[in-house]
mmCIF file of C-alpha atoms in Angstrom:
data_model
loop_
_atom_site.group_PDB
_atom_site.id
_atom_site.type_symbol
_atom_site.label_atom_id
_atom_site.label_comp_id
_atom_site.label_asym_id
_atom_site.label_seq_id
_atom_site.Cartn_x
_atom_site.Cartn_y
_atom_site.Cartn_z
ATOM 1 C CA MET A 1 169.101 92.196 51.221
ATOM 2 C CA HIS A 2 169.987 88.561 51.910
ATOM 3 C CA ARG A 3 173.483 89.679 52.967
ATOM 4 C CA LEU A 4 171.959 91.920 55.624
ATOM 5 C CA LEU A 5 169.726 89.172 57.066
ATOM 6 C CA PRO A 6 172.341 87.636 59.442
ATOM 7 C CA ALA A 7 173.127 91.072 60.846
ATOM 8 C CA LEU A 8 169.442 91.864 61.326
ATOM 9 C CA LEU A 9 168.858 88.555 63.092
ATOM 10 C CA THR A 10 171.870 89.192 65.351
ATOM 11 C CA GLY A 11 170.489 92.606 66.185
ATOM 12 C CA LEU A 12 167.087 91.178 67.060
ATOM 13 C CA THR A 13 168.768 88.605 69.289
ATOM 14 C CA LEU A 14 170.647 91.351 71.120
ATOM 15 C CA LEU A 15 167.470 93.384 71.542
ATOM 16 C CA THR A 16 165.531 90.468 73.026
ATOM 17 C CA THR A 17 168.461 89.741 75.345
ATOM 18 C CA VAL A 18 168.728 93.317 76.613
ATOM 19 C CA PHE A 19 164.997 93.979 76.519
ATOM 20 C CA PRO A 20 163.262 90.647 77.247
ATOM 21 C CA ALA A 21 159.586 90.271 76.477
ATOM 22 C CA PRO A 22 157.481 91.177 79.530
ATOM 23 C CA ALA A 23 156.199 88.219 81.504
ATOM 24 C CA ALA A 24 152.483 87.641 81.827
ATOM 25 C CA GLN A 25 151.015 89.351 84.873
ATOM 26 C CA PRO A 26 148.756 87.619 87.416
ATOM 27 C CA LEU A 27 145.132 88.695 87.698
ATOM 28 C CA ALA A 28 145.256 89.698 91.372
ATOM 29 C CA GLN A 29 148.883 89.811 92.489
ATOM 30 C CA ASP A 30 148.226 92.798 94.757
ATOM 31 C CA TYR A 31 146.734 91.419 97.925
ATOM 32 C CA THR A 32 145.378 92.624 101.245
ATOM 33 C CA LEU A 33 146.641 90.990 104.405
ATOM 34 C CA VAL A 34 143.674 89.413 106.179
ATOM 35 C CA PHE A 35 145.680 87.863 109.018
ATOM 36 C CA ARG A 36 149.327 87.306 109.914
ATOM 37 C CA ASN A 37 150.462 84.691 112.410
ATOM 38 C CA PRO A 38 153.655 85.872 114.169
ATOM 39 C CA ASN A 39 154.356 82.640 116.092
ATOM 40 C CA PRO A 40 156.680 80.327 114.086
ATOM 41 C CA GLU A 41 155.491 77.293 116.084
ATOM 42 C CA PHE A 42 152.005 77.661 114.546
ATOM 43 C CA TYR A 43 150.760 78.121 110.979
ATOM 44 C CA VAL A 44 147.669 79.260 109.076
ATOM 45 C CA GLU A 45 145.518 76.319 107.962
ATOM 46 C CA GLY A 46 142.892 76.301 105.174
ATOM 47 C CA PRO A 47 140.858 79.538 105.414
ATOM 48 C CA GLY A 48 137.217 80.119 104.558
ATOM 49 C CA LEU A 49 135.296 83.047 103.116
ATOM 50 C CA THR A 50 131.653 83.979 102.738
ATOM 51 C CA ARG A 51 129.583 87.040 101.871
ATOM 52 C CA LEU A 52 126.723 88.246 104.049
ATOM 53 C CA GLU A 53 123.513 89.648 102.601
ATOM 54 C CA ASP A 54 124.619 93.243 103.304
ATOM 55 C CA GLY A 55 127.869 92.725 101.369
ATOM 56 C CA THR A 56 130.105 92.205 104.399
ATOM 57 C CA LEU A 57 132.851 89.651 103.765
ATOM 58 C CA VAL A 58 133.605 87.236 106.590
ATOM 59 C CA ALA A 59 136.936 85.405 106.658
ATOM 60 C CA ILE A 60 137.599 82.275 108.698
ATOM 61 C CA VAL A 61 141.306 81.780 109.497
ATOM 62 C CA PRO A 62 142.388 78.709 111.505
ATOM 63 C CA VAL A 63 145.816 78.832 113.181
ATOM 64 C CA VAL A 64 147.150 75.470 114.340
ATOM 65 C CA PRO A 65 150.421 74.059 115.760
ATOM 66 C CA ARG A 66 153.113 72.971 113.342
ATOM 67 C CA MET A 67 153.668 69.238 112.922
ATOM 68 C CA GLN A 68 156.384 68.816 115.569
ATOM 69 C CA TRP A 69 154.090 70.300 118.236
ATOM 70 C CA SER A 70 150.777 69.088 116.830
ATOM 71 C CA GLU A 71 149.951 66.104 119.039
ATOM 72 C CA GLU A 72 150.537 67.924 122.299
ATOM 73 C CA ARG A 73 148.868 71.200 121.298
ATOM 74 C CA ARG A 74 146.243 70.692 118.603
ATOM 75 C CA ALA A 75 143.347 69.906 120.976
ATOM 76 C CA THR A 76 143.951 72.862 123.305
ATOM 77 C CA GLN A 77 145.804 75.562 121.354
ATOM 78 C CA SER A 78 144.206 75.574 117.893
ATOM 79 C CA VAL A 79 142.300 78.817 117.254
ATOM 80 C CA VAL A 80 139.911 79.937 114.505
ATOM 81 C CA HIS A 81 139.983 83.696 113.915
ATOM 82 C CA ILE A 82 136.857 85.334 112.459
ATOM 83 C CA LEU A 83 137.484 88.599 110.621
ATOM 84 C CA ARG A 84 135.136 90.970 108.802
ATOM 85 C CA SER A 85 135.531 93.458 105.976
ATOM 86 C CA GLN A 86 132.920 96.068 105.102
ATOM 87 C CA ASP A 87 134.948 97.727 102.348
ATOM 88 C CA GLY A 88 135.228 94.892 99.866
ATOM 89 C CA GLY A 89 138.332 93.310 101.379
ATOM 90 C CA LYS A 90 140.501 96.434 101.593
ATOM 91 C CA SER A 91 140.701 96.206 105.392
ATOM 92 C CA TRP A 92 139.873 93.530 107.953
ATOM 93 C CA GLN A 93 138.862 93.614 111.603
ATOM 94 C CA GLU A 94 138.856 90.605 113.912
ATOM 95 C CA SER A 95 135.436 90.082 115.452
ATOM 96 C CA SER A 96 135.815 86.835 117.442
ATOM 97 C CA THR A 97 137.854 83.679 117.989
ATOM 98 C CA LEU A 98 136.822 80.051 118.502
ATOM 99 C CA PRO A 99 138.783 77.071 119.878
ATOM 100 C CA TYR A 100 138.764 74.807 116.810
ATOM 101 C CA TYR A 101 141.207 73.292 114.341
ATOM 102 C CA SER A 102 139.235 73.923 111.167
ATOM 103 C CA ALA A 103 136.008 75.650 110.154
ATOM 104 C CA ALA A 104 133.903 76.323 107.054
ATOM 105 C CA PRO A 105 131.119 78.943 106.885
ATOM 106 C CA PHE A 106 127.811 79.188 105.044
ATOM 107 C CA VAL A 107 124.904 81.657 105.146
ATOM 108 C CA HIS A 108 121.227 80.714 105.457
ATOM 109 C CA GLN A 109 118.269 83.071 105.917
ATOM 110 C CA GLY A 110 120.426 85.894 107.244
ATOM 111 C CA SER A 111 122.324 83.786 109.772
ATOM 112 C CA LEU A 112 125.972 82.790 109.545
ATOM 113 C CA PHE A 113 126.653 79.109 110.229
ATOM 114 C CA LEU A 114 129.989 77.436 110.820
ATOM 115 C CA PHE A 115 130.965 73.799 110.453
ATOM 116 C CA ALA A 116 133.837 73.219 112.886
ATOM 117 C CA ASN A 117 136.244 70.417 113.731
ATOM 118 C CA LYS A 118 137.954 70.045 117.086
ATOM 119 C CA GLY A 119 141.647 69.288 117.288
ATOM 120 C CA GLY A 120 141.911 65.609 118.170
ATOM 121 C CA THR A 121 143.906 63.796 120.832
ATOM 122 C CA LYS A 122 144.057 60.321 119.280
ATOM 123 C CA SER A 123 143.584 61.478 115.686
ATOM 124 C CA ARG A 124 144.154 64.795 113.955
ATOM 125 C CA ASN A 125 140.535 65.875 114.415
ATOM 126 C CA ASP A 126 137.464 64.993 116.426
ATOM 127 C CA ASP A 127 133.781 65.407 115.609
ATOM 128 C CA LEU A 128 131.826 67.653 113.261
ATOM 129 C CA LEU A 129 130.174 70.590 115.039
ATOM 130 C CA LEU A 130 127.802 73.358 113.967
ATOM 131 C CA LEU A 131 127.604 76.909 115.342
ATOM 132 C CA ARG A 132 125.368 79.854 114.460
ATOM 133 C CA SER A 133 125.929 83.604 114.578
ATOM 134 C CA GLN A 134 123.081 86.061 114.214
ATOM 135 C CA ASP A 135 125.297 89.153 114.172
ATOM 136 C CA GLY A 136 127.634 88.303 111.314
ATOM 137 C CA GLY A 137 130.313 86.472 113.293
ATOM 138 C CA LYS A 138 130.687 88.763 116.304
ATOM 139 C CA THR A 139 129.095 86.319 118.749
ATOM 140 C CA TRP A 140 128.335 82.617 118.448
ATOM 141 C CA SER A 141 125.915 80.069 119.826
ATOM 142 C CA GLU A 142 127.065 77.076 121.790
ATOM 143 C CA PRO A 143 128.155 74.336 119.381
ATOM 144 C CA VAL A 144 126.021 71.307 118.653
ATOM 145 C CA THR A 145 127.657 68.021 117.699
ATOM 146 C CA LEU A 146 126.346 66.761 114.386
ATOM 147 C CA PHE A 147 128.521 63.637 114.192
ATOM 148 C CA LYS A 148 131.095 62.119 116.505
ATOM 149 C CA GLY A 149 134.227 60.657 114.965
ATOM 150 C CA HIS A 150 137.423 61.801 113.286
ATOM 151 C CA TYR A 151 136.386 64.231 110.560
ATOM 152 C CA TRP A 152 138.144 67.070 108.764
ATOM 153 C CA ASN A 153 137.901 69.370 105.805
ATOM 154 C CA CYS A 154 138.643 73.007 105.024
ATOM 155 C CA HIS A 155 136.336 75.343 103.090
ATOM 156 C CA THR A 156 135.662 73.387 99.904
ATOM 157 C CA GLY A 157 132.712 73.471 97.529
ATOM 158 C CA MET A 158 129.167 73.072 98.878
ATOM 159 C CA VAL A 159 125.807 72.645 97.163
ATOM 160 C CA GLN A 160 123.152 74.778 98.812
ATOM 161 C CA HIS A 161 119.438 75.065 98.051
ATOM 162 C CA PRO A 162 116.804 76.992 100.053
ATOM 163 C CA ASP A 163 115.799 73.816 101.896
ATOM 164 C CA LYS A 164 118.993 71.694 101.917
ATOM 165 C CA ILE A 165 122.778 71.774 101.867
ATOM 166 C CA TYR A 166 125.411 69.213 100.917
ATOM 167 C CA TRP A 167 129.062 69.150 101.911
ATOM 168 C CA ALA A 168 131.694 66.453 102.377
ATOM 169 C CA VAL A 169 134.285 65.658 105.031
ATOM 170 C CA ASP A 170 137.293 63.349 105.204
ATOM 171 C CA ASP A 171 136.903 60.401 107.559
ATOM 172 C CA LEU A 172 140.325 60.115 109.200
ATOM 173 C CA SER A 173 139.500 56.914 111.066
ATOM 174 C CA LEU A 174 140.391 54.977 107.907
ATOM 175 C CA GLY A 175 144.056 55.923 108.284
ATOM 176 C CA LYS A 176 145.997 56.166 105.021
ATOM 177 C CA ASN A 177 142.870 55.102 103.128
ATOM 178 C CA ARG A 178 140.870 57.985 104.542
ATOM 179 C CA GLY A 179 137.858 58.735 102.406
ATOM 180 C CA PRO A 180 135.033 61.231 102.030
ATOM 181 C CA ARG A 181 131.597 61.143 103.587
ATOM 182 C CA LEU A 182 128.703 63.100 102.140
ATOM 183 C CA VAL A 183 126.961 65.358 104.688
ATOM 184 C CA ALA A 184 123.382 66.527 104.079
ATOM 185 C CA GLY A 185 121.453 69.118 106.058
ATOM 186 C CA ASP A 186 117.709 69.855 106.105
ATOM 187 C CA LEU A 187 117.440 73.669 106.129
ATOM 188 C CA SER A 188 113.642 73.747 106.076
ATOM 189 C CA ASN A 189 113.474 73.660 109.877
ATOM 190 C CA ASP A 190 116.127 74.398 112.513
ATOM 191 C CA PRO A 191 119.632 73.591 111.230
ATOM 192 C CA MET A 192 120.909 73.608 114.822
ATOM 193 C CA ASN A 193 118.913 70.449 115.542
ATOM 194 C CA PRO A 194 121.276 67.493 114.979
ATOM 195 C CA SER A 195 118.341 65.434 113.697
ATOM 196 C CA ALA A 196 118.306 67.694 110.607
ATOM 197 C CA TRP A 197 121.619 66.174 109.483
ATOM 198 C CA ARG A 198 122.665 62.900 107.849
ATOM 199 C CA ILE A 199 126.003 61.450 106.810
ATOM 200 C CA SER A 200 126.899 58.732 104.319
ATOM 201 C CA GLU A 201 129.207 55.800 104.812
ATOM 202 C CA PRO A 202 132.859 56.572 103.950
ATOM 203 C CA VAL A 203 134.454 55.564 100.657
ATOM 204 C CA ALA A 204 137.986 54.390 101.335
ATOM 205 C CA PHE A 205 140.773 55.313 98.933
ATOM 206 C CA PRO A 206 140.628 52.666 96.164
ATOM 207 C CA GLY A 207 144.276 52.821 95.042
ATOM 208 C CA ILE A 208 145.796 53.760 91.689
ATOM 209 C CA PRO A 209 147.336 51.550 88.952
ATOM 210 C CA ASP A 210 151.094 51.268 89.372
ATOM 211 C CA MET A 211 151.748 51.675 85.647
ATOM 212 C CA MET A 212 150.654 55.325 85.917
ATOM 213 C CA SER A 213 153.913 56.220 87.680
ATOM 214 C CA LEU A 214 157.626 55.485 87.447
ATOM 215 C CA PRO A 215 158.799 52.301 89.213
ATOM 216 C CA GLU A 216 161.252 54.225 91.393
ATOM 217 C CA MET A 217 158.306 56.037 92.974
ATOM 218 C CA ALA A 218 156.694 52.871 94.295
ATOM 219 C CA ASN A 219 157.633 53.753 97.890
ATOM 220 C CA LEU A 220 155.772 57.088 97.785
ATOM 221 C CA GLY A 221 152.269 57.095 99.238
ATOM 222 C CA ASN A 222 148.860 57.789 97.696
ATOM 223 C CA GLN A 223 145.612 59.216 99.089
ATOM 224 C CA TYR A 224 142.693 61.431 98.244
ATOM 225 C CA LEU A 225 141.396 64.215 100.421
ATOM 226 C CA GLU A 226 139.637 67.597 100.764
ATOM 227 C CA PRO A 227 136.400 66.788 98.911
ATOM 228 C CA ASN A 228 134.203 69.328 97.103
ATOM 229 C CA VAL A 229 130.498 68.761 96.421
ATOM 230 C CA ILE A 230 129.083 70.003 93.109
ATOM 231 C CA GLU A 231 125.776 69.512 91.300
ATOM 232 C CA VAL A 232 125.840 68.897 87.545
ATOM 233 C CA ALA A 233 122.492 68.777 85.734
ATOM 234 C CA GLY A 234 120.779 67.676 88.937
ATOM 235 C CA LYS A 235 123.381 65.018 89.823
ATOM 236 C CA LEU A 236 125.621 65.304 92.867
ATOM 237 C CA ARG A 237 129.336 64.680 92.513
ATOM 238 C CA VAL A 238 132.098 64.706 95.085
ATOM 239 C CA MET A 239 135.430 65.869 93.654
ATOM 240 C CA CYS A 240 138.593 65.092 95.627
ATOM 241 C CA ALA A 241 142.216 66.122 95.372
ATOM 242 C CA VAL A 242 144.491 63.121 94.721
ATOM 243 C CA LYS A 243 148.044 62.882 96.064
ATOM 244 C CA PHE A 244 149.379 60.291 93.644
ATOM 245 C CA ARG A 245 152.913 59.170 94.555
ATOM 246 C CA ARG A 246 152.970 62.052 96.968
ATOM 247 C CA GLN A 247 152.251 64.509 94.152
ATOM 248 C CA ALA A 248 154.942 63.279 91.775
ATOM 249 C CA VAL A 249 152.034 62.532 89.403
ATOM 250 C CA THR A 250 149.960 65.694 89.116
ATOM 251 C CA GLY A 251 146.708 66.916 87.600
ATOM 252 C CA ILE A 252 144.468 64.024 88.707
ATOM 253 C CA SER A 253 141.266 64.298 90.719
ATOM 254 C CA GLY A 254 138.869 61.703 92.045
ATOM 255 C CA MET A 255 135.171 61.808 91.170
ATOM 256 C CA LEU A 256 132.593 60.063 93.356
ATOM 257 C CA GLU A 257 128.893 59.738 92.575
ATOM 258 C CA ALA A 258 126.489 60.840 95.300
ATOM 259 C CA THR A 259 122.766 60.225 95.716
ATOM 260 C CA ASP A 260 120.114 61.337 98.172
ATOM 261 C CA THR A 261 117.052 59.066 98.187
ATOM 262 C CA PRO A 262 114.415 58.071 100.750
ATOM 263 C CA GLU A 263 116.651 55.087 101.499
ATOM 264 C CA GLY A 264 119.484 57.386 102.565
ATOM 265 C CA LEU A 265 122.653 59.042 101.326
ATOM 266 C CA GLY A 266 124.722 57.093 98.841
ATOM 267 C CA LEU A 267 128.332 57.650 97.864
ATOM 268 C CA LYS A 268 130.504 55.490 95.619
ATOM 269 C CA PHE A 269 133.774 55.920 93.774
ATOM 270 C CA GLY A 270 133.259 56.778 90.120
ATOM 271 C CA MET A 271 136.576 57.371 88.374
ATOM 272 C CA TYR A 272 139.779 59.331 88.241
ATOM 273 C CA HIS A 273 139.784 62.292 85.893
ATOM 274 C CA ALA A 274 142.413 64.767 84.747
ATOM 275 C CA MET A 275 142.166 68.153 86.437
ATOM 276 C CA PRO A 276 144.796 70.899 86.379
ATOM 277 C CA GLY A 277 145.962 71.265 89.973
ATOM 278 C CA GLY A 278 144.139 68.143 91.138
ATOM 279 C CA GLN A 279 147.147 67.078 93.215
ATOM 280 C CA LEU A 280 146.521 69.759 95.867
ATOM 281 C CA LYS A 281 143.468 71.189 97.593
ATOM 282 C CA PHE A 282 141.212 72.930 95.084
ATOM 283 C CA CYS A 283 137.882 74.668 95.608
ATOM 284 C CA ILE A 284 134.964 74.578 93.161
ATOM 285 C CA ILE A 285 132.038 77.002 93.254
ATOM 286 C CA ARG A 286 129.196 77.557 90.790
ATOM 287 C CA ASP A 287 128.356 80.983 89.406
ATOM 288 C CA ASP A 288 124.658 81.254 88.593
ATOM 289 C CA VAL A 289 125.171 84.136 86.152
ATOM 290 C CA SER A 290 127.706 82.456 83.865
ATOM 291 C CA LYS A 291 126.178 79.030 84.642
ATOM 292 C CA MET A 292 129.693 77.638 84.988
ATOM 293 C CA PHE A 293 131.897 76.212 87.696
ATOM 294 C CA TRP A 294 134.943 78.188 88.769
ATOM 295 C CA ALA A 295 137.858 76.655 90.626
ATOM 296 C CA THR A 296 141.014 77.802 92.339
ATOM 297 C CA ALA A 297 143.958 75.388 92.168
ATOM 298 C CA ASN A 298 147.757 75.246 92.182
ATOM 299 C CA LEU A 299 149.797 74.279 89.117
ATOM 300 C CA PRO A 300 153.325 72.872 89.536
ATOM 301 C CA VAL A 301 156.215 73.639 87.195
ATOM 302 C CA ASP A 302 158.459 70.585 87.712
ATOM 303 C CA SER A 303 156.464 67.665 89.112
ATOM 304 C CA LEU A 304 159.383 65.190 89.224
ATOM 305 C CA GLY A 305 161.735 67.638 90.896
ATOM 306 C CA VAL A 306 164.502 67.302 88.306
ATOM 307 C CA PHE A 307 165.704 70.879 88.836
ATOM 308 C CA ASP A 308 166.083 70.492 92.633
ATOM 309 C CA TRP A 309 164.994 74.045 93.363
ATOM 310 C CA TRP A 310 164.881 73.086 97.060
ATOM 311 C CA LYS A 311 168.655 72.491 97.239
ATOM 312 C CA GLY A 312 169.500 75.928 98.637
ATOM 313 C CA PHE A 313 166.692 75.715 101.197
ATOM 314 C CA LYS A 314 167.944 72.337 102.435
ATOM 315 C CA GLU A 315 171.573 73.464 102.564
ATOM 316 C CA LYS A 316 170.533 76.260 104.914
ATOM 317 C CA GLY A 317 168.934 73.708 107.259
ATOM 318 C CA GLY A 318 165.374 74.079 106.010
ATOM 319 C CA LYS A 319 163.003 71.199 106.685
ATOM 320 C CA LEU A 320 160.195 70.125 104.367
ATOM 321 C CA VAL A 321 156.920 68.835 105.796
ATOM 322 C CA ALA A 322 157.512 65.604 103.853
ATOM 323 C CA GLU A 323 161.201 65.126 103.092
ATOM 324 C CA GLN A 324 160.460 62.930 100.076
ATOM 325 C CA ALA A 325 157.946 65.354 98.605
ATOM 326 C CA PRO A 326 158.733 65.855 94.894
ATOM 327 C CA GLY A 327 158.311 68.941 92.775
ATOM 328 C CA GLY A 328 154.583 68.365 92.366
ATOM 329 C CA ASN A 329 154.066 69.955 95.788
ATOM 330 C CA ASP A 330 154.887 73.343 94.243
ATOM 331 C CA ARG A 331 152.414 75.879 95.664
ATOM 332 C CA ARG A 332 153.659 79.088 94.014
ATOM 333 C CA PHE A 333 151.076 79.492 91.251
ATOM 334 C CA LEU A 334 147.452 80.012 92.326
ATOM 335 C CA MET A 335 145.339 79.546 89.193
ATOM 336 C CA LEU A 336 141.735 80.227 88.172
ATOM 337 C CA GLN A 337 139.849 77.926 85.782
ATOM 338 C CA TYR A 338 136.278 77.331 84.659
ATOM 339 C CA SER A 339 134.167 74.405 83.513
ATOM 340 C CA MET A 340 130.681 73.375 82.422
ATOM 341 C CA ASP A 341 130.708 69.898 83.964
ATOM 342 C CA GLY A 342 133.229 70.133 86.799
ATOM 343 C CA LEU A 343 135.539 67.680 85.001
ATOM 344 C CA ASN A 344 136.919 69.489 81.948
ATOM 345 C CA TRP A 345 138.609 72.768 82.802
ATOM 346 C CA PHE A 346 139.617 75.843 80.793
ATOM 347 C CA PRO A 347 142.298 78.255 82.054
ATOM 348 C CA ALA A 348 141.225 81.748 83.058
ATOM 349 C CA GLY A 349 144.620 82.894 84.331
ATOM 350 C CA CYS A 350 146.990 83.048 87.274
ATOM 351 C CA ILE A 351 145.537 84.747 90.354
ATOM 352 C CA ALA A 352 148.838 85.234 92.179
ATOM 353 C CA GLN A 353 152.421 84.012 91.904
ATOM 354 C CA ALA A 354 154.994 83.559 94.659
ATOM 355 C CA PRO A 355 158.634 84.073 93.573
ATOM 356 C CA ARG A 356 160.387 81.513 95.813
ATOM 357 C CA VAL A 357 159.678 77.790 96.287
ATOM 358 C CA THR A 358 159.399 78.373 100.038
ATOM 359 C CA GLN A 359 156.531 80.814 99.436
ATOM 360 C CA SER A 360 152.983 79.981 98.378
ATOM 361 C CA PHE A 361 149.426 81.058 97.617
ATOM 362 C CA MET A 362 147.299 77.964 98.213
ATOM 363 C CA TYR A 363 144.133 76.477 99.746
ATOM 364 C CA ALA A 364 142.116 79.321 98.258
ATOM 365 C CA ARG A 365 138.372 79.849 98.615
ATOM 366 C CA PRO A 366 136.599 82.007 95.997
ATOM 367 C CA VAL A 367 133.267 83.803 96.530
ATOM 368 C CA VAL A 368 131.229 85.656 93.902
ATOM 369 C CA ASP A 369 131.021 89.333 94.845
ATOM 370 C CA GLY A 370 129.018 91.115 92.174
ATOM 371 C CA GLU A 371 131.089 91.191 88.967
ATOM 372 C CA ASP A 372 134.216 90.068 90.810
ATOM 373 C CA LEU A 373 135.626 87.031 92.521
ATOM 374 C CA ALA A 374 136.667 87.641 96.123
ATOM 375 C CA ILE A 375 139.333 85.107 97.096
ATOM 376 C CA ILE A 376 141.056 84.227 100.364
ATOM 377 C CA ALA A 377 144.269 82.203 100.288
ATOM 378 C CA ARG A 378 146.490 80.470 102.804
ATOM 379 C CA SER A 379 149.778 82.154 101.938
ATOM 380 C CA ASN A 380 153.336 81.740 103.052
ATOM 381 C CA ILE A 381 155.169 85.050 102.727
ATOM 382 C CA ASN A 382 157.851 84.814 105.414
ATOM 383 C CA GLY A 383 157.063 81.541 107.168
ATOM 384 C CA PRO A 384 159.397 78.545 107.494
ATOM 385 C CA ASN A 385 158.274 76.699 104.341
ATOM 386 C CA HIS A 386 155.646 76.628 101.606
ATOM 387 C CA HIS A 387 153.264 74.473 103.686
ATOM 388 C CA ASP A 388 153.438 76.167 107.078
ATOM 389 C CA ALA A 389 151.919 79.466 105.992
ATOM 390 C CA ASP A 390 152.195 82.615 108.079
ATOM 391 C CA CYS A 391 149.402 84.615 106.424
ATOM 392 C CA ALA A 392 145.913 84.675 105.002
ATOM 393 C CA THR A 393 145.694 87.000 102.003
ATOM 394 C CA PHE A 394 142.759 88.497 100.091
ATOM 395 C CA HIS A 395 142.703 88.821 96.311
ATOM 396 C CA ARG A 396 140.089 90.335 94.004
ATOM 397 C CA VAL A 397 139.734 89.182 90.391
ATOM 398 C CA LYS A 398 137.736 91.909 88.682
ATOM 399 C CA ASN A 399 135.155 91.128 86.000
ATOM 400 C CA PHE A 400 136.005 87.451 86.225
ATOM 401 C CA ARG A 401 133.292 86.337 83.803
ATOM 402 C CA SER A 402 135.027 88.238 80.998
ATOM 403 C CA LEU A 403 137.914 85.748 81.303
ATOM 404 C CA ALA A 404 135.760 82.860 80.051
ATOM 405 C CA LEU A 405 135.006 81.653 76.555
ATOM 406 C CA ASP A 406 131.429 80.766 75.649
ATOM 407 C CA LEU A 407 131.499 76.987 75.989
ATOM 408 C CA VAL A 408 127.905 76.322 74.889
ATOM 409 C CA PRO A 409 127.572 75.410 71.187
ATOM 410 C CA VAL A 410 125.057 77.234 69.034
ATOM 411 C CA PRO A 411 122.036 75.160 67.932
ATOM 412 C CA GLU A 412 122.479 73.134 64.739
#
């Protein structure tokens, strides 16, 4: 028998070469096209998604000018498209448009509300506005200005109670040290009254120890951005993506501690913490049934860019948004993960995978829809690069709770 072993092993090698083991399949690779932007001088920004009380899904899709045309166009030509689906995301119909750069929806007492940011003239964005729709996004009230300044965020995690809501925005007036501000709304009266809203002082980016990266990366920038608000055992936390050495160092998020007392809103930097996909915009929501947090995020394959998968793209004249961006800016793999405390994450699986480095599924927003997760993503299918997306896509992860382990220990 031992004389036959080499031949058997050779045969197995040939079989695995001719018939390779099947690759793992994403959870929701098949997608529905929510919106496609045909103009290559504009791109789809971070989309939003919410579910109305009657089950209608409402998608918020901002389309803004690409970087080389941004300053001259962003204040006058940015458009937010509002689309609705009454068949669970299988088809979408545009119901209205609004002249803003970014927007994030929430539902309260049957009305649809929309935080909105104007495209700025001196800075990327101006002011934080609020609008209300009483017909599910078909028509909108006049906007009210909650806070004047240079604020921005896409649809990240919010904490909402019957009488209050918390969200966070980036304060862009701090320049490269831009930091989050906690926003709190009193929902017990009229949310459209600006006096119902408060905002904390900003927390500037505190920097990161140099010894956490290679010396040759010292010229690459750092920042945190796109904050989520979560509530863990009654305590508010603000979780931020961290671009450390322009995403050459991946999987790190920033955690800030938030308080709401009679003295006012408080926000202070807490610590950095490992988080898969923390180097790019992630979105955290809480599912009341599983009593766990669920997050969408992007995982990179080659954070230091040693394989130079962009070589062919560059040789054909392709331009990256940031020419020095390393491999950590990979946006091909949109992942789903879950957590008890919003810090320590378990993998649930890959939602969708793009085959080429110039394609992406990113900036996703999940919403619980019965037993499923309904997810909208900013997706580049045929656009100029992985950042300047041409589409918003819809994905459905069925029976998502079955993907999670039971993380609660049994009593001793």
